[in-house]
mmCIF file of C-alpha atoms in Angstrom:
data_model
loop_
_atom_site.group_PDB
_atom_site.id
_atom_site.type_symbol
_atom_site.label_atom_id
_atom_site.label_comp_id
_atom_site.label_asym_id
_atom_site.label_seq_id
_atom_site.Cartn_x
_atom_site.Cartn_y
_atom_site.Cartn_z
ATOM 1 C CA MET Y 298 -59.062 56.458 -15.630
ATOM 2 C CA SER Y 299 -58.063 54.213 -18.409
ATOM 3 C CA ASN Y 300 -56.815 50.720 -18.162
ATOM 4 C CA SER Y 301 -53.351 51.673 -19.386
ATOM 5 C CA GLU Y 302 -53.090 54.539 -16.816
ATOM 6 C CA LYS Y 303 -53.930 52.013 -14.201
ATOM 7 C CA VAL Y 304 -51.252 49.480 -15.297
ATOM 8 C CA SER Y 305 -48.933 52.627 -15.504
ATOM 9 C CA GLY Y 306 -49.497 53.626 -12.067
ATOM 10 C CA HIS Y 307 -49.027 50.202 -10.597
ATOM 11 C CA LEU Y 308 -45.668 49.579 -12.544
ATOM 12 C CA GLU Y 309 -44.477 53.334 -12.048
ATOM 13 C CA PRO Y 310 -45.835 54.558 -8.811
ATOM 14 C CA TRP Y 311 -43.483 57.471 -8.796
ATOM 15 C CA SER Y 312 -45.750 58.921 -11.761
ATOM 16 C CA SER Y 313 -47.855 60.367 -8.841
ATOM 17 C CA LEU Y 314 -45.848 62.350 -6.054
ATOM 18 C CA LYS Y 315 -48.798 64.277 -4.248
ATOM 19 C CA GLY Y 316 -47.935 65.746 -1.231
ATOM 20 C CA LYS Y 317 -44.314 66.180 -1.585
ATOM 21 C CA VAL Y 318 -42.530 69.453 -1.484
ATOM 22 C CA VAL Y 319 -39.452 70.141 -3.471
ATOM 23 C CA LEU Y 320 -36.846 72.733 -3.495
ATOM 24 C CA ILE Y 321 -35.179 73.048 -6.943
ATOM 25 C CA THR Y 322 -31.957 75.382 -7.229
ATOM 26 C CA GLY Y 323 -31.099 76.965 -10.557
ATOM 27 C CA ALA Y 324 -34.669 76.805 -11.505
ATOM 28 C CA SER Y 325 -34.876 80.014 -13.665
ATOM 29 C CA SER Y 326 -33.770 78.132 -16.970
ATOM 30 C CA GLY Y 327 -32.432 74.743 -18.463
ATOM 31 C CA PHE Y 328 -32.901 71.709 -16.334
ATOM 32 C CA GLY Y 329 -34.371 73.302 -13.415
ATOM 33 C CA TRP Y 330 -36.944 74.950 -15.209
ATOM 34 C CA GLU Y 331 -37.994 71.711 -16.803
ATOM 35 C CA PHE Y 332 -37.771 69.811 -13.508
ATOM 36 C CA SER Y 333 -39.945 72.281 -11.668
ATOM 37 C CA ILE Y 334 -42.870 71.857 -14.439
ATOM 38 C CA ASP Y 335 -42.517 68.011 -14.578
ATOM 39 C CA LEU Y 336 -42.579 67.706 -10.770
ATOM 40 C CA ALA Y 337 -45.509 69.888 -10.588
ATOM 41 C CA LYS Y 338 -47.589 67.987 -13.013
ATOM 42 C CA ALA Y 339 -46.783 64.862 -10.863
ATOM 43 C CA GLY Y 340 -48.600 66.638 -7.595
ATOM 44 C CA CYS Y 341 -45.431 68.129 -5.999
ATOM 45 C CA LYS Y 342 -45.218 71.305 -4.394
ATOM 46 C CA VAL Y 343 -42.347 73.123 -5.941
ATOM 47 C CA ILE Y 344 -40.230 76.071 -4.428
ATOM 48 C CA THR Y 345 -38.197 77.393 -7.486
ATOM 49 C CA ALA Y 346 -35.044 78.916 -6.369
ATOM 50 C CA ALA Y 347 -32.420 81.049 -8.296
ATOM 51 C CA ARG Y 348 -31.092 84.568 -8.757
ATOM 52 C CA ARG Y 349 -33.495 85.744 -11.298
ATOM 53 C CA LEU Y 350 -36.756 86.562 -9.556
ATOM 54 C CA ASP Y 351 -38.378 87.839 -12.682
ATOM 55 C CA ARG Y 352 -37.857 84.544 -14.428
ATOM 56 C CA LEU Y 353 -39.033 82.516 -11.076
ATOM 57 C CA LYS Y 354 -42.136 84.378 -11.193
ATOM 58 C CA SER Y 355 -43.125 83.586 -14.772
ATOM 59 C CA LEU Y 356 -42.080 80.142 -13.846
ATOM 60 C CA CYS Y 357 -44.415 79.978 -10.950
ATOM 61 C CA GLN Y 358 -47.523 81.787 -12.722
ATOM 62 C CA LEU Y 359 -47.044 79.102 -15.493
ATOM 63 C CA ILE Y 360 -47.051 76.267 -12.894
ATOM 64 C CA ASN Y 361 -49.991 77.612 -10.837
ATOM 65 C CA SER Y 362 -52.176 77.984 -13.953
ATOM 66 C CA PHE Y 363 -52.257 74.185 -13.937
ATOM 67 C CA GLN Y 364 -54.661 74.041 -11.048
ATOM 68 C CA SER Y 365 -58.187 75.425 -10.245
ATOM 69 C CA SER Y 366 -58.206 79.017 -9.552
ATOM 70 C CA SER Y 367 -60.319 78.146 -6.749
ATOM 71 C CA CYS Y 368 -57.377 76.359 -4.865
ATOM 72 C CA ASP Y 369 -55.965 78.529 -2.108
ATOM 73 C CA THR Y 370 -52.474 77.026 -1.793
ATOM 74 C CA PRO Y 371 -50.282 77.581 -4.786
ATOM 75 C CA LEU Y 372 -48.190 74.630 -6.431
ATOM 76 C CA ALA Y 373 -45.192 76.737 -6.807
ATOM 77 C CA VAL Y 374 -43.496 79.610 -4.975
ATOM 78 C CA PRO Y 375 -40.361 81.475 -6.131
ATOM 79 C CA LEU Y 376 -37.376 81.896 -3.877
ATOM 80 C CA GLN Y 377 -34.614 84.468 -4.713
ATOM 81 C CA LEU Y 378 -31.316 82.553 -3.903
ATOM 82 C CA ASP Y 379 -27.873 83.130 -4.695
ATOM 83 C CA ILE Y 380 -25.801 80.158 -3.952
ATOM 84 C CA THR Y 381 -22.534 82.048 -3.959
ATOM 85 C CA ALA Y 382 -23.693 84.168 -0.963
ATOM 86 C CA ASP Y 383 -22.532 83.916 2.569
ATOM 87 C CA PRO Y 384 -23.413 81.060 4.255
ATOM 88 C CA SER Y 385 -25.467 82.883 6.797
ATOM 89 C CA VAL Y 386 -27.587 84.325 3.947
ATOM 90 C CA ILE Y 387 -28.126 80.758 2.406
ATOM 91 C CA GLU Y 388 -29.191 79.525 5.590
ATOM 92 C CA ALA Y 389 -31.882 81.942 6.191
ATOM 93 C CA ALA Y 390 -33.186 81.483 2.226
ATOM 94 C CA ILE Y 391 -33.261 77.802 3.220
ATOM 95 C CA GLN Y 392 -35.264 78.566 6.278
ATOM 96 C CA GLN Y 393 -37.730 80.947 4.190
ATOM 97 C CA ALA Y 394 -38.162 77.867 1.708
ATOM 98 C CA TRP Y 395 -39.077 75.458 4.497
ATOM 99 C CA ARG Y 396 -41.761 77.932 5.739
ATOM 100 C CA ALA Y 397 -43.384 78.253 2.309
ATOM 101 C CA PHE Y 398 -45.285 75.008 2.710
ATOM 102 C CA GLY Y 399 -44.309 73.789 6.164
ATOM 103 C CA TYR Y 400 -41.658 71.338 5.155
ATOM 104 C CA ILE Y 401 -39.431 70.251 2.288
ATOM 105 C CA ASP Y 402 -39.091 66.673 1.183
ATOM 106 C CA ILE Y 403 -36.564 66.817 -1.399
ATOM 107 C CA LEU Y 404 -33.565 69.132 -2.653
ATOM 108 C CA ILE Y 405 -32.574 69.049 -6.060
ATOM 109 C CA ASN Y 406 -29.025 70.850 -6.227
ATOM 110 C CA ASN Y 407 -29.352 71.732 -9.981
ATOM 111 C CA ALA Y 408 -27.587 75.280 -10.247
ATOM 112 C CA GLY Y 409 -24.343 75.165 -11.796
ATOM 113 C CA VAL Y 410 -21.809 76.590 -14.446
ATOM 114 C CA ARG Y 411 -19.647 75.084 -16.972
ATOM 115 C CA GLY Y 412 -17.107 77.710 -16.874
ATOM 116 C CA THR Y 413 -14.835 78.759 -19.671
ATOM 117 C CA THR Y 414 -13.053 76.057 -21.751
ATOM 118 C CA SER Y 415 -9.487 76.683 -20.810
ATOM 119 C CA PRO Y 416 -6.064 74.830 -20.617
ATOM 120 C CA ALA Y 417 -5.073 74.262 -17.132
ATOM 121 C CA LEU Y 418 -2.197 76.495 -17.400
ATOM 122 C CA ASN Y 419 -4.092 79.476 -18.438
ATOM 123 C CA LEU Y 420 -6.782 78.865 -16.047
ATOM 124 C CA SER Y 421 -7.090 81.820 -13.799
ATOM 125 C CA ASN Y 422 -7.615 81.560 -10.062
ATOM 126 C CA GLU Y 423 -10.811 83.566 -10.049
ATOM 127 C CA GLU Y 424 -12.260 81.229 -12.602
ATOM 128 C CA TRP Y 425 -11.326 78.150 -10.469
ATOM 129 C CA ASP Y 426 -12.882 79.651 -7.437
ATOM 130 C CA ARG Y 427 -15.987 80.752 -9.153
ATOM 131 C CA VAL Y 428 -16.666 77.386 -10.526
ATOM 132 C CA PHE Y 429 -16.116 75.516 -7.223
ATOM 133 C CA LYS Y 430 -18.307 78.236 -5.377
ATOM 134 C CA ILE Y 431 -21.280 77.571 -7.523
ATOM 135 C CA ASN Y 432 -20.955 73.818 -8.340
ATOM 136 C CA LEU Y 433 -19.637 72.632 -5.155
ATOM 137 C CA ASP Y 434 -20.112 75.177 -2.229
ATOM 138 C CA GLY Y 435 -23.355 76.048 -3.084
ATOM 139 C CA ALA Y 436 -24.487 72.609 -3.241
ATOM 140 C CA TRP Y 437 -22.770 71.721 -0.030
ATOM 141 C CA LEU Y 438 -24.482 74.690 1.898
ATOM 142 C CA CYS Y 439 -27.673 73.960 0.484
ATOM 143 C CA SER Y 440 -27.663 70.415 1.379
ATOM 144 C CA LYS Y 441 -26.551 71.176 4.943
ATOM 145 C CA TYR Y 442 -29.032 73.461 5.813
ATOM 146 C CA ILE Y 443 -31.744 71.313 4.147
ATOM 147 C CA ALA Y 444 -30.570 68.115 6.087
ATOM 148 C CA ILE Y 445 -30.564 70.004 9.453
ATOM 149 C CA CYS Y 446 -34.216 71.091 8.779
ATOM 150 C CA MET Y 447 -35.064 67.639 7.989
ATOM 151 C CA ARG Y 448 -33.301 66.074 10.862
ATOM 152 C CA ASP Y 449 -34.984 68.541 13.406
ATOM 153 C CA ALA Y 450 -38.342 67.711 11.984
ATOM 154 C CA GLU Y 451 -37.430 64.281 11.931
ATOM 155 C CA ARG Y 452 -39.192 63.790 8.596
ATOM 156 C CA GLY Y 453 -36.158 62.082 6.618
ATOM 157 C CA GLY Y 454 -35.765 63.161 2.874
ATOM 158 C CA SER Y 455 -34.037 63.000 -0.242
ATOM 159 C CA ILE Y 456 -31.076 64.935 -1.879
ATOM 160 C CA ILE Y 457 -30.536 64.802 -5.296
ATOM 161 C CA ASN Y 458 -27.369 66.430 -6.817
ATOM 162 C CA ILE Y 459 -27.287 67.231 -10.853
ATOM 163 C CA SER Y 460 -23.782 66.297 -11.621
ATOM 164 C CA SER Y 461 -22.191 65.495 -15.031
ATOM 165 C CA ILE Y 462 -20.482 62.579 -16.872
ATOM 166 C CA SER Y 463 -17.372 65.112 -16.765
ATOM 167 C CA GLY Y 464 -16.856 64.019 -13.190
ATOM 168 C CA LEU Y 465 -16.481 60.360 -13.768
ATOM 169 C CA ASN Y 466 -13.258 58.587 -13.981
ATOM 170 C CA ARG Y 467 -13.887 57.131 -17.353
ATOM 171 C CA VAL Y 468 -14.354 60.669 -18.926
ATOM 172 C CA LYS Y 469 -11.902 63.213 -19.074
ATOM 173 C CA GLY Y 470 -11.310 66.211 -21.637
ATOM 174 C CA THR Y 471 -8.823 69.099 -22.076
ATOM 175 C CA GLY Y 472 -9.857 72.455 -21.277
ATOM 176 C CA THR Y 473 -12.392 71.508 -18.483
ATOM 177 C CA LEU Y 474 -10.257 71.181 -15.555
ATOM 178 C CA ALA Y 475 -12.450 73.475 -12.962
ATOM 179 C CA TYR Y 476 -15.746 71.918 -14.042
ATOM 180 C CA SER Y 477 -14.617 68.273 -14.177
ATOM 181 C CA SER Y 478 -12.809 68.746 -10.759
ATOM 182 C CA SER Y 479 -15.941 70.333 -9.105
ATOM 183 C CA LYS Y 480 -18.266 67.345 -10.439
ATOM 184 C CA ALA Y 481 -16.011 64.794 -9.296
ATOM 185 C CA ALA Y 482 -15.792 66.385 -5.898
ATOM 186 C CA MET Y 483 -19.749 66.530 -5.849
ATOM 187 C CA HIS Y 484 -19.657 62.620 -6.473
ATOM 188 C CA THR Y 485 -17.550 62.262 -3.433
ATOM 189 C CA MET Y 486 -19.721 64.633 -1.482
ATOM 190 C CA THR Y 487 -22.852 62.636 -2.498
ATOM 191 C CA THR Y 488 -21.436 59.344 -1.153
ATOM 192 C CA VAL Y 489 -19.909 60.635 2.038
ATOM 193 C CA MET Y 490 -23.189 62.823 2.769
ATOM 194 C CA ALA Y 491 -25.092 59.515 2.258
ATOM 195 C CA LEU Y 492 -23.094 57.786 4.626
ATOM 196 C CA GLU Y 493 -23.546 60.399 7.437
ATOM 197 C CA PHE Y 494 -27.420 61.562 6.578
ATOM 198 C CA GLY Y 495 -28.588 58.092 6.609
ATOM 199 C CA ALA Y 496 -28.833 57.977 10.276
ATOM 200 C CA HIS Y 497 -31.555 60.734 9.902
ATOM 201 C CA ASN Y 498 -33.343 58.791 7.192
ATOM 202 C CA ILE Y 499 -32.025 61.224 4.362
ATOM 203 C CA ARG Y 500 -31.079 59.794 1.186
ATOM 204 C CA VAL Y 501 -28.311 61.242 -1.138
ATOM 205 C CA ASN Y 502 -27.735 60.430 -4.725
ATOM 206 C CA ALA Y 503 -26.398 62.213 -7.831
ATOM 207 C CA ILE Y 504 -27.354 62.107 -11.434
ATOM 208 C CA ALA Y 505 -24.447 62.570 -14.078
ATOM 209 C CA PRO Y 506 -26.209 63.327 -17.331
ATOM 210 C CA THR Y 507 -24.438 63.717 -20.757
ATOM 211 C CA ILE Y 508 -25.419 66.552 -22.840
ATOM 212 C CA PHE Y 509 -28.865 67.491 -23.633
ATOM 213 C CA ARG Y 510 -30.838 70.191 -25.622
ATOM 214 C CA SER Y 511 -31.011 73.495 -23.441
ATOM 215 C CA GLU Y 512 -30.152 77.219 -23.658
ATOM 216 C CA ILE Y 513 -26.753 76.322 -22.225
ATOM 217 C CA THR Y 514 -25.942 73.802 -25.109
ATOM 218 C CA LYS Y 515 -27.695 75.726 -27.881
ATOM 219 C CA GLY Y 516 -24.792 76.716 -29.602
ATOM 220 C CA LEU Y 517 -23.535 73.190 -29.732
ATOM 221 C CA TYR Y 518 -26.950 71.919 -30.963
ATOM 222 C CA GLU Y 519 -26.786 74.339 -34.056
ATOM 223 C CA GLN Y 520 -23.585 72.799 -35.474
ATOM 224 C CA LYS Y 521 -24.690 70.733 -38.438
ATOM 225 C CA TRP Y 522 -22.012 67.925 -37.603
ATOM 226 C CA LEU Y 523 -23.463 67.068 -34.186
ATOM 227 C CA PRO Y 524 -26.186 64.410 -35.069
ATOM 228 C CA GLY Y 525 -23.752 62.393 -37.259
ATOM 229 C CA VAL Y 526 -21.187 62.530 -34.414
ATOM 230 C CA LEU Y 527 -23.833 61.350 -31.988
ATOM 231 C CA SER Y 528 -25.271 58.605 -33.924
ATOM 232 C CA LYS Y 529 -21.650 57.058 -34.047
ATOM 233 C CA ILE Y 530 -20.551 57.483 -30.445
ATOM 234 C CA MET Y 531 -23.572 56.763 -28.608
ATOM 235 C CA PRO Y 532 -24.321 52.925 -28.069
ATOM 236 C CA LEU Y 533 -27.920 53.567 -27.852
ATOM 237 C CA PRO Y 534 -30.000 55.801 -30.119
ATOM 238 C CA PHE Y 535 -29.456 59.240 -28.846
ATOM 239 C CA LEU Y 536 -32.770 61.461 -28.431
ATOM 240 C CA TYR Y 537 -31.386 64.441 -30.452
ATOM 241 C CA ASP Y 538 -34.524 66.427 -29.901
ATOM 242 C CA ALA Y 539 -35.008 65.714 -26.502
ATOM 243 C CA SER Y 540 -34.244 68.094 -23.454
ATOM 244 C CA THR Y 541 -34.579 66.070 -20.220
ATOM 245 C CA ASN Y 542 -37.838 64.183 -20.473
ATOM 246 C CA PRO Y 543 -38.033 61.349 -19.883
ATOM 247 C CA ALA Y 544 -34.220 60.540 -19.612
ATOM 248 C CA ILE Y 545 -33.607 62.372 -16.367
ATOM 249 C CA THR Y 546 -37.169 63.451 -14.949
ATOM 250 C CA GLU Y 547 -38.177 59.909 -14.731
ATOM 251 C CA LEU Y 548 -35.139 59.187 -12.650
ATOM 252 C CA ILE Y 549 -35.733 61.907 -10.453
ATOM 253 C CA ARG Y 550 -39.401 60.992 -9.763
ATOM 254 C CA TYR Y 551 -38.121 57.685 -8.691
ATOM 255 C CA LEU Y 552 -35.508 58.962 -6.188
ATOM 256 C CA ILE Y 553 -38.347 61.440 -4.784
ATOM 257 C CA HIS Y 554 -40.801 58.638 -4.200
ATOM 258 C CA ASP Y 555 -40.697 56.199 -1.325
ATOM 259 C CA SER Y 556 -39.942 53.367 -3.895
ATOM 260 C CA SER Y 557 -36.250 54.275 -3.454
ATOM 261 C CA LYS Y 558 -36.201 54.300 0.200
ATOM 262 C CA TYR Y 559 -33.107 51.836 0.061
ATOM 263 C CA VAL Y 560 -31.366 53.896 -2.643
ATOM 264 C CA THR Y 561 -28.553 56.010 -1.423
ATOM 265 C CA GLY Y 562 -25.041 56.871 -2.389
ATOM 266 C CA ASN Y 563 -25.470 56.108 -5.978
ATOM 267 C CA ILE Y 564 -24.215 58.069 -8.892
ATOM 268 C CA PHE Y 565 -26.761 57.436 -11.787
ATOM 269 C CA ILE Y 566 -25.247 57.871 -15.237
ATOM 270 C CA VAL Y 567 -27.660 59.210 -17.898
ATOM 271 C CA ASP Y 568 -25.641 59.065 -20.989
ATOM 272 C CA ALA Y 569 -27.221 56.493 -23.704
ATOM 273 C CA GLY Y 570 -23.883 54.550 -22.965
ATOM 274 C CA GLY Y 571 -21.734 57.034 -24.460
ATOM 275 C CA THR Y 572 -18.718 57.017 -21.732
ATOM 276 C CA LEU Y 573 -18.827 53.129 -21.609
ATOM 277 C CA PRO Y 574 -14.956 52.216 -22.057
ATOM 278 C CA GLY Y 575 -13.764 49.558 -24.414
ATOM 279 C CA LEU Y 576 -16.034 50.856 -27.425
ATOM 280 C CA PRO Y 577 -14.606 51.626 -30.624
ATOM 281 C CA ILE Y 578 -16.194 55.457 -30.361
ATOM 282 C CA TRP Y 579 -13.701 57.758 -32.079
ATOM 283 C CA SER Y 580 -12.384 54.917 -34.589
ATOM 284 C CA SER Y 581 -15.730 54.968 -35.928
ATOM 285 C CA LEU Y 582 -15.881 58.543 -36.895
#
């Protein structure tokens, strides 16, 4: 090990997470795909969960190729999970996930949907229900059943909700009523769960990121005007070509590691300062 690696390991102990078991929802693409790979490289055992089982199998095959073929226990296993299913179905899936490695230390509620961009008066009841079913109900049910397992096993743990800057009071935009409301509700859910789950040594935090390059934002990133706009509205240099690493993945590693054992009930904003109030943002365009 080089001296630089030794120093990095001392200053950032969360670089190594060997022995931790993580369940990640929405792992078949985007953030979830990248979280799974990054955490496996850090030494975690990963349970990848989503509806698209074929994609999960491909992801797990990739992750398991990181280790020696002589290892009997895989680094990653797939779990087919539809977070819009009935509570009993989700509960059964969580119990199956728990049995995969014998326990789970961390749940990352990453699955979500932005929904259609529509003025509030044109927003259908069905679309409202769909967005909340995925963004809020699914996260709540996964958290509930994981927390029950953690409580009964007396292991404690960490729950990380992937939210959005759209759920912040200081950020509001037209056409996103269902999405913004669901993410604001997730922030409240995070703080109340942190209050209640703390008695069982379970920490609950949320991460509210800005836009990053992913398959969901592919169309936006293809717009030629975007780099110019981002350079004017972001106080910090915006990593235009970055996906999640290191802006979110390093924070997730920290919230998994025992270094954050006193950290709960927080909404971590990852946005290069773009949502800070009082800045002459739009006037500079």
